[in-house]
Amino acid sequence: MVTTRTLAWAAGLISIVVWRSGRVAKNTILTKHQFTEGYYAEGDFDADCTTLKGGPDLKYCEDAAFWDRLDAQGNLLSHALVLSCDANRKNWNTVMGPLNNPDPLGSLWLYEPDEKEKTKTITDPPRLQRIELRGYPVGHDFHPLGVEIYPSYSGNTSNVYVVNHARARTVIEQFTLNPSSPTVANYIRTLASPYFHSANALALTSPDSFYVTNDHFFTRRLPYVGHILPILESVFAFPLAWVSHVTLNPTSSGAPIEFHKFSALFVPFPNGIAISHDGTQVALASTTLGKILFYERDPKTNDLTRLIENVPVPFTPDNLRYTHDGSALIVTGHPHFPTLAAVAGRKAQTAPSWVVSIDTQSPEEDLQLKVNFDRNAPVSAMGKVPPVAGREVMTLFQSDGSGFSSSSTGLKDSITGALYVTGLYAEDGVIICRPSV
């Protein structure tokens, strides 16, 4: 028999869920926005946006990171784009499912930007090449998600870290890249730890240390209940997951992890993570809350000392990237989760895309609340999320999926001004939009 107390508890739980997640449910589940084929804030989608073509394996690219090449003083000389892709994602996805066949391997790619490129489709092989994983263990799975690479100073070797959702457990792979042979990633070691329980995204604090997000407490790897509990954890935005900071020992040491500490606990679905230009803040995407959490960071200890504020976005955010000058945070995500799930389940071909920037360096006089914002986009963030003083949200890119599907990472090139967007289930993998001259 259902008692009054049970009903009261149920009503209370529903009230909490509606209070915490009602806006997210309305924006990303109940509403399917009427996007155009493509919108690019700094130009014309048809004329200024191009897709990368690299063969059948350059698709379903979840993440991308700039590999900065600096001089001895730390000045940016050039950079390349490292892409994390898995053409087998529809058969093996430990976050969304299914867990059918982990055998085909994912891939890393290197793209060298060229500011003169203006054709609709980029196919120039010298500038787009698959990265060889030299020395990678035979029979070792490779299903890459988050990728991070430390800058190269004066041509030295960079450490590369890739979250790998392998068949037995999630691990982090360590490689090195050198500018003298940029398409060869030398395998160093596999980092395995209970602290990588559901690792998703990385942010480097040194060549040998990083933050890592763990997106769920309950994962799809669980027997019998793995197809239920992670969904409940997501839908109800249960605060069960966390962010860790990990410091590594030298490769010659026996134990790879020197020190681990929890940086942020009890976060609902922590996903993308990024460190501000000056190192004093960390931005964290809470996917099921539809918010970006900004933490104060102590650069000496890597402690996240307090939550400063949170900024709502009009979709479920995936990955985050700061611009090189630190003036904005690029947030990319999924505006209609049912369609994304349908694509993952092979019941739909495409899912919509949305990329926004959040102002991070507003002048003191501009810290007042801007009620009217993001007014140029076909589907505006205004009215879907409340404004936050000094953190103006502006749409950079949108698509109904036919122009570009399932956006997961966006990056702004400080040299060319181009916007790069990867797609979790995009057949073309990556789209590049260049500002109109």
Coordinates of C-alpha atoms in Angstrom, one line a residue:
M1 CA 0.0 0.0 0.0
V2 CA 1.2 3.5 -0.9
T3 CA 1.3 5.5 2.3
T4 CA 0.9 9.3 2.7
R5 CA 4.6 9.5 3.7
T6 CA 5.7 7.7 0.5
L7 CA 3.6 10.1 -1.6
A8 CA 5.1 13.0 0.2
W9 CA 8.6 11.7 -0.4
A10 CA 7.8 11.2 -4.1
A11 CA 6.3 14.7 -4.4
G12 CA 9.3 16.2 -2.7
L13 CA 11.7 14.3 -5.1
I14 CA 9.8 15.4 -8.1
S15 CA 9.8 19.0 -6.9
I16 CA 13.6 18.9 -6.4
V17 CA 14.1 17.5 -9.9
V18 CA 11.8 20.1 -11.5
W19 CA 13.5 22.9 -9.6
R20 CA 17.0 21.7 -10.5
S21 CA 16.4 20.4 -14.0
G22 CA 13.2 21.8 -15.3
R23 CA 14.9 24.4 -17.5
V24 CA 17.2 21.7 -19.0
A25 CA 14.3 19.4 -19.7
K26 CA 12.3 22.1 -21.4
N27 CA 15.3 23.3 -23.5
T28 CA 16.8 19.9 -24.4
I29 CA 14.1 17.3 -24.2
L30 CA 10.6 18.8 -24.5
T31 CA 11.6 21.4 -27.1
K32 CA 13.0 20.7 -30.6
H33 CA 14.3 24.1 -31.8
Q34 CA 13.7 25.2 -35.4
F35 CA 17.4 25.6 -36.4
T36 CA 18.4 26.4 -39.9
E37 CA 20.8 24.2 -41.9
G38 CA 23.7 26.2 -40.6
Y39 CA 24.4 29.5 -38.9
Y40 CA 27.9 31.0 -38.4
A41 CA 28.1 34.2 -36.4
E42 CA 31.2 35.6 -38.2
G43 CA 30.3 34.8 -41.8
D44 CA 28.0 32.9 -44.1
F45 CA 27.6 29.2 -43.4
D46 CA 27.4 28.1 -47.1
A47 CA 30.3 30.3 -48.2
D48 CA 32.6 30.2 -45.1
C49 CA 32.2 26.7 -43.5
T50 CA 34.0 23.7 -44.8
T51 CA 34.3 20.0 -43.7
L52 CA 37.4 17.9 -43.4
K53 CA 37.6 14.8 -45.5
G54 CA 40.1 12.1 -44.5
G55 CA 38.5 8.8 -45.4
P56 CA 36.1 6.5 -43.6
D57 CA 37.8 6.7 -40.2
L58 CA 37.7 10.5 -39.9
K59 CA 34.2 10.7 -38.4
Y60 CA 32.5 10.6 -34.9
C61 CA 35.2 13.0 -33.5
E62 CA 34.4 13.7 -29.9
D63 CA 37.2 16.1 -29.0
A64 CA 40.0 18.2 -30.4
A65 CA 42.9 20.2 -28.9
F66 CA 45.4 22.7 -30.2
W67 CA 49.0 21.6 -30.1
D68 CA 50.8 24.9 -29.6
R69 CA 54.3 25.4 -30.8
L70 CA 56.0 28.1 -28.8
D71 CA 59.4 29.8 -28.7
A72 CA 61.6 29.7 -25.6
Q73 CA 59.8 32.8 -24.2
G74 CA 56.4 31.2 -24.6
N75 CA 55.3 33.2 -27.6
L76 CA 53.0 31.3 -30.0
L77 CA 54.7 30.5 -33.3
S78 CA 52.1 28.1 -34.8
H79 CA 49.7 25.4 -33.8
A80 CA 48.1 22.3 -35.2
L81 CA 44.8 20.6 -34.4
V82 CA 44.8 17.1 -32.8
L83 CA 41.5 15.3 -33.3
S84 CA 40.1 12.4 -31.3
C85 CA 37.8 10.2 -33.5
D86 CA 36.2 6.8 -33.3
A87 CA 34.4 5.5 -36.4
N88 CA 33.2 2.6 -34.3
R89 CA 31.3 4.8 -31.8
K90 CA 27.9 3.4 -32.8
N91 CA 29.0 0.0 -31.8
W92 CA 30.9 0.9 -28.6
N93 CA 30.1 3.9 -26.4
T94 CA 30.5 3.4 -22.7
V95 CA 28.5 6.6 -21.9
M96 CA 25.5 6.4 -24.2
G97 CA 25.7 2.8 -25.3
P98 CA 25.7 0.3 -26.9
L99 CA 28.5 -2.0 -25.8
N100 CA 28.4 -4.3 -28.7
N101 CA 31.8 -4.6 -30.5
P102 CA 35.0 -2.9 -29.2
D103 CA 37.3 -4.4 -31.8
P104 CA 37.7 -1.7 -34.5
L105 CA 40.1 0.9 -33.2
G106 CA 39.5 4.7 -33.0
S107 CA 42.1 7.2 -34.3
L108 CA 44.0 10.4 -33.8
W109 CA 44.4 13.0 -36.6
L110 CA 46.6 16.0 -37.2
Y111 CA 45.4 19.0 -39.1
E112 CA 47.7 21.9 -40.0
P113 CA 45.6 25.1 -40.4
D114 CA 46.0 27.2 -43.6
E115 CA 44.4 30.6 -43.5
K116 CA 44.2 30.7 -47.3
E117 CA 41.9 27.7 -47.6
K118 CA 38.5 28.7 -48.7
T119 CA 37.1 25.7 -50.7
K120 CA 33.9 24.0 -49.5
T121 CA 35.6 20.7 -48.7
I122 CA 39.2 20.4 -47.5
T123 CA 41.0 17.3 -48.8
D124 CA 44.7 18.4 -48.9
P125 CA 46.5 15.3 -47.5
P126 CA 49.7 17.0 -46.4
R127 CA 47.8 19.1 -43.9
L128 CA 45.4 16.4 -42.8
Q129 CA 46.9 13.2 -41.7
R130 CA 46.2 10.3 -39.5
I131 CA 48.6 10.0 -36.6
E132 CA 50.5 6.7 -36.3
L133 CA 50.3 5.2 -32.8
R134 CA 53.9 3.9 -32.9
G135 CA 54.6 1.2 -30.3
Y136 CA 50.9 0.8 -29.3
P137 CA 50.4 -2.7 -27.8
V138 CA 49.0 -5.2 -30.1
G139 CA 45.5 -6.3 -29.1
H140 CA 45.0 -3.2 -26.9
D141 CA 41.7 -1.4 -27.5
F142 CA 41.6 2.3 -28.5
H143 CA 38.4 4.2 -28.2
P144 CA 39.4 7.8 -27.7
L145 CA 37.4 10.5 -26.0
G146 CA 39.0 13.5 -24.3
V147 CA 42.5 14.5 -25.6
E148 CA 45.0 17.0 -24.3
I149 CA 48.5 17.9 -25.4
Y150 CA 51.2 20.0 -23.7
P151 CA 52.8 22.8 -25.7
S152 CA 56.1 22.3 -27.5
Y153 CA 58.7 24.9 -26.4
S154 CA 61.5 25.5 -29.0
G155 CA 60.7 22.3 -30.8
N156 CA 60.8 19.9 -27.8
T157 CA 58.7 16.8 -27.4
S158 CA 55.1 17.2 -26.0
N159 CA 53.2 14.8 -23.8
V160 CA 49.8 13.7 -25.1
Y161 CA 47.0 12.2 -23.0
V162 CA 44.0 10.5 -24.4
V163 CA 41.0 9.0 -22.4
N164 CA 40.4 5.5 -23.8
H165 CA 37.1 3.7 -23.2
A166 CA 38.6 0.3 -23.6
R167 CA 36.6 -2.9 -23.4
A168 CA 37.6 -4.0 -19.9
R169 CA 37.9 -0.6 -18.2
T170 CA 38.5 3.1 -18.9
V171 CA 42.1 4.1 -19.0
I172 CA 44.3 7.1 -20.0
E173 CA 46.9 6.6 -22.7
Q174 CA 50.1 8.6 -22.7
F175 CA 52.0 9.4 -25.9
T176 CA 54.6 11.9 -27.1
L177 CA 54.6 14.0 -30.2
N178 CA 57.5 15.9 -31.6
P179 CA 57.3 18.8 -34.2
S180 CA 60.0 17.0 -36.3
S181 CA 57.7 14.1 -36.9
P182 CA 54.2 15.4 -36.0
T183 CA 52.2 12.5 -37.4
V184 CA 53.9 9.9 -35.2
A185 CA 52.7 9.5 -31.6
N186 CA 55.1 7.4 -29.6
Y187 CA 53.3 5.2 -27.0
I188 CA 54.6 5.7 -23.5
R189 CA 52.3 3.9 -21.1
T190 CA 48.7 3.1 -20.1
L191 CA 47.5 4.8 -17.0
A192 CA 44.9 2.6 -15.1
S193 CA 43.3 3.6 -11.8
P194 CA 40.1 3.3 -9.9
Y195 CA 40.1 7.1 -10.0
F196 CA 39.5 6.8 -13.8
H197 CA 36.2 4.9 -13.1
S198 CA 34.3 6.9 -15.8
A199 CA 37.0 9.3 -17.1
N200 CA 35.8 11.7 -19.8
A201 CA 37.8 14.9 -20.2
L202 CA 41.2 16.2 -19.3
A203 CA 42.9 19.5 -18.6
L204 CA 46.7 19.6 -18.1
T205 CA 48.3 21.5 -15.3
S206 CA 51.9 20.5 -16.2
P207 CA 53.5 18.0 -18.6
D208 CA 52.9 15.3 -16.0
S209 CA 49.7 16.3 -14.2
F210 CA 46.1 16.9 -15.1
Y211 CA 42.5 17.2 -14.0
V212 CA 40.2 14.4 -15.1
T213 CA 36.4 14.4 -15.0
N214 CA 34.5 11.3 -14.1
D215 CA 31.0 11.7 -15.6
H216 CA 29.1 9.0 -13.8
F217 CA 29.1 6.9 -10.6
F218 CA 27.0 4.2 -12.3
T219 CA 28.3 3.2 -15.7
R220 CA 27.0 1.1 -18.5
R221 CA 29.6 -1.5 -17.7
L222 CA 27.6 -2.6 -14.7
P223 CA 26.1 -6.1 -15.2
Y224 CA 22.3 -6.3 -15.3
V225 CA 21.6 -2.7 -14.3
G226 CA 24.1 -0.9 -16.5
H227 CA 21.4 0.1 -19.0
I228 CA 19.2 1.6 -16.2
L229 CA 21.1 3.2 -13.4
P230 CA 23.3 5.6 -15.5
I231 CA 20.2 6.9 -17.2
L232 CA 18.5 7.5 -13.9
E233 CA 21.7 9.2 -12.6
S234 CA 21.5 11.5 -15.7
V235 CA 17.8 12.2 -15.8
F236 CA 17.5 13.1 -12.2
A237 CA 20.9 14.9 -12.2
F238 CA 22.1 13.0 -9.1
P239 CA 25.3 14.6 -7.8
L240 CA 27.3 11.4 -7.7
A241 CA 30.3 12.1 -9.9
W242 CA 33.6 14.0 -9.4
V243 CA 36.7 15.7 -10.7
S244 CA 40.2 14.5 -9.7
H245 CA 43.7 15.9 -10.0
V246 CA 46.4 13.4 -10.8
T247 CA 50.2 13.8 -10.6
L248 CA 52.4 11.2 -12.4
N249 CA 55.7 9.7 -11.6
P250 CA 58.5 9.6 -14.2
T251 CA 58.1 6.9 -16.7
S252 CA 61.0 5.0 -15.2
S253 CA 59.1 4.6 -11.9
G254 CA 57.1 1.5 -11.2
A255 CA 53.9 3.1 -10.1
P256 CA 52.7 5.7 -12.7
I257 CA 50.5 7.8 -10.3
E258 CA 52.5 9.7 -7.7
F259 CA 49.5 11.5 -6.1
H260 CA 45.8 11.8 -6.5
K261 CA 43.3 14.1 -4.9
F262 CA 39.6 14.8 -5.4
S263 CA 39.1 18.4 -6.7
A264 CA 35.3 18.6 -6.9
L265 CA 32.9 16.1 -5.5
F266 CA 29.1 15.6 -5.8
V267 CA 28.8 17.1 -9.3
P268 CA 26.0 15.9 -11.7
F269 CA 27.6 14.6 -14.9
P270 CA 30.8 16.6 -15.0
N271 CA 32.0 16.6 -18.6
G272 CA 34.3 19.1 -20.3
I273 CA 36.9 20.9 -18.2
A274 CA 39.2 23.8 -19.0
I275 CA 41.7 26.0 -17.2
S276 CA 41.6 29.8 -17.7
H277 CA 44.4 31.6 -19.5
D278 CA 45.9 33.0 -16.2
G279 CA 45.4 29.7 -14.4
T280 CA 43.3 31.1 -11.6
Q281 CA 40.0 29.6 -12.6
V282 CA 38.6 26.2 -13.9
A283 CA 35.5 25.9 -15.9
L284 CA 33.5 22.7 -15.6
A285 CA 30.5 21.5 -17.7
S286 CA 27.7 19.9 -15.7
T287 CA 25.9 18.3 -18.6
T288 CA 22.6 17.3 -16.8
L289 CA 22.4 20.7 -15.1
G290 CA 22.9 22.6 -18.3
K291 CA 25.4 24.8 -16.6
I292 CA 29.1 25.8 -16.6
L293 CA 30.6 25.9 -13.1
F294 CA 33.4 28.3 -12.5
Y295 CA 35.8 27.4 -9.7
E296 CA 38.6 29.5 -8.2
R297 CA 41.9 27.6 -8.6
D298 CA 45.1 27.8 -6.6
P299 CA 47.9 27.5 -9.3
K300 CA 50.4 26.4 -6.7
T301 CA 48.4 23.5 -5.3
N302 CA 45.9 22.9 -8.1
D303 CA 43.2 23.0 -5.5
L304 CA 39.8 24.2 -6.5
T305 CA 39.2 26.4 -3.5
R306 CA 35.6 27.5 -4.1
L307 CA 32.7 27.6 -6.6
I308 CA 32.6 31.2 -7.9
E309 CA 29.4 31.0 -10.0
N310 CA 27.5 29.0 -12.5
V311 CA 26.4 30.1 -16.0
P312 CA 23.4 28.4 -17.6
V313 CA 23.6 27.5 -21.3
P314 CA 20.6 26.6 -23.6
F315 CA 21.7 23.0 -24.2
T316 CA 23.4 20.1 -22.5
P317 CA 27.1 21.1 -22.6
D318 CA 29.8 18.7 -23.6
N319 CA 33.3 20.0 -24.0
L320 CA 34.9 23.4 -23.1
R321 CA 37.9 25.3 -24.6
Y322 CA 39.2 28.8 -23.6
T323 CA 40.4 31.1 -26.4
H324 CA 44.1 31.6 -26.5
D325 CA 43.8 35.2 -25.1
G326 CA 41.4 34.0 -22.4
S327 CA 38.7 36.4 -23.3
A328 CA 36.0 33.8 -23.9
L329 CA 35.1 30.2 -23.1
I330 CA 33.8 28.2 -26.0
V331 CA 31.0 25.9 -24.9
T332 CA 29.7 23.2 -27.3
G333 CA 26.9 20.8 -26.7
H334 CA 23.6 19.1 -27.7
P335 CA 20.4 21.0 -27.9
H336 CA 18.0 18.0 -28.3
F337 CA 19.0 14.9 -26.3
P338 CA 16.3 12.6 -27.6
T339 CA 17.6 13.1 -31.2
L340 CA 21.2 12.5 -30.1
A341 CA 20.1 9.3 -28.4
A342 CA 18.3 8.3 -31.6
V343 CA 21.4 8.8 -33.6
A344 CA 23.4 6.7 -31.2
G345 CA 20.8 4.0 -31.5
R346 CA 20.8 4.2 -35.3
K347 CA 17.2 5.5 -35.4
A348 CA 18.1 8.9 -36.8
Q349 CA 20.8 10.2 -39.1
T350 CA 21.7 13.5 -37.6
A351 CA 21.3 15.6 -34.4
P352 CA 21.4 19.4 -34.0
S353 CA 24.5 21.4 -33.0
W354 CA 25.0 24.5 -30.9
V355 CA 28.2 26.4 -30.0
V356 CA 28.3 29.5 -27.8
S357 CA 30.9 31.7 -26.2
I358 CA 30.8 33.0 -22.7
D359 CA 32.5 36.3 -22.0
T360 CA 35.2 35.8 -19.4
Q361 CA 36.9 39.2 -19.3
S362 CA 34.2 41.9 -19.2
P363 CA 35.5 45.3 -18.3
E364 CA 34.4 46.5 -14.9
E365 CA 31.9 48.9 -16.4
D366 CA 30.2 46.1 -18.3
L367 CA 29.4 43.9 -15.3
Q368 CA 25.8 45.0 -15.2
L369 CA 23.2 42.4 -16.1
K370 CA 22.5 42.4 -19.9
V371 CA 18.9 41.3 -20.4
N372 CA 19.1 41.5 -24.2
F373 CA 21.8 39.2 -25.5
D374 CA 22.5 36.8 -28.3
R375 CA 20.0 38.6 -30.6
N376 CA 21.4 37.6 -34.0
A377 CA 21.2 33.8 -33.9
P378 CA 18.2 32.1 -35.6
V379 CA 17.5 30.4 -32.3
S380 CA 18.6 32.7 -29.5
A381 CA 19.8 31.8 -26.0
M382 CA 17.9 34.7 -24.7
G383 CA 14.7 33.6 -23.1
K384 CA 16.0 30.1 -22.7
V385 CA 18.6 30.8 -20.0
P386 CA 18.8 33.7 -17.5
P387 CA 21.5 36.3 -18.0
V388 CA 24.5 36.4 -15.7
A389 CA 26.3 39.7 -15.1
G390 CA 29.7 39.8 -16.8
R391 CA 29.2 36.4 -18.5
E392 CA 27.4 37.2 -21.7
V393 CA 26.4 34.2 -23.8
M394 CA 26.6 34.5 -27.6
T395 CA 25.9 31.9 -30.3
L396 CA 28.8 31.2 -32.6
F397 CA 27.4 28.3 -34.5
Q398 CA 24.1 26.4 -35.0
S399 CA 22.8 23.7 -37.2
D400 CA 19.7 21.5 -37.4
G401 CA 22.0 18.6 -38.1
S402 CA 21.8 18.6 -41.8
G403 CA 24.7 21.2 -42.0
F404 CA 26.7 19.6 -39.2
S405 CA 25.6 17.0 -36.7
S406 CA 26.0 16.4 -33.0
S407 CA 28.5 19.1 -32.0
S408 CA 30.8 18.2 -29.1
T409 CA 33.8 20.5 -29.1
G410 CA 34.4 24.0 -30.4
L411 CA 37.8 25.8 -30.7
K412 CA 38.6 29.3 -31.8
D413 CA 41.9 29.7 -33.7
S414 CA 43.7 32.9 -32.5
I415 CA 45.9 33.0 -35.6
T416 CA 43.3 32.6 -38.4
G417 CA 40.1 33.4 -36.5
A418 CA 38.6 30.2 -37.7
L419 CA 36.1 28.2 -35.6
Y420 CA 36.6 24.4 -35.5
V421 CA 33.7 22.2 -34.4
T422 CA 33.8 18.4 -33.9
G423 CA 30.8 16.1 -34.0
L424 CA 30.2 13.2 -31.7
Y425 CA 28.3 11.4 -34.5
A426 CA 29.1 13.6 -37.4
E427 CA 29.9 11.6 -40.6
D428 CA 32.3 14.4 -41.7
G429 CA 34.0 14.6 -38.2
V430 CA 34.9 18.2 -38.2
I431 CA 33.7 21.5 -39.7
I432 CA 35.8 24.7 -40.1
C433 CA 34.2 28.1 -40.4
R434 CA 36.4 31.0 -41.4
P435 CA 35.4 34.7 -40.8
S436 CA 34.3 36.5 -43.9
V437 CA 37.0 38.9 -45.2

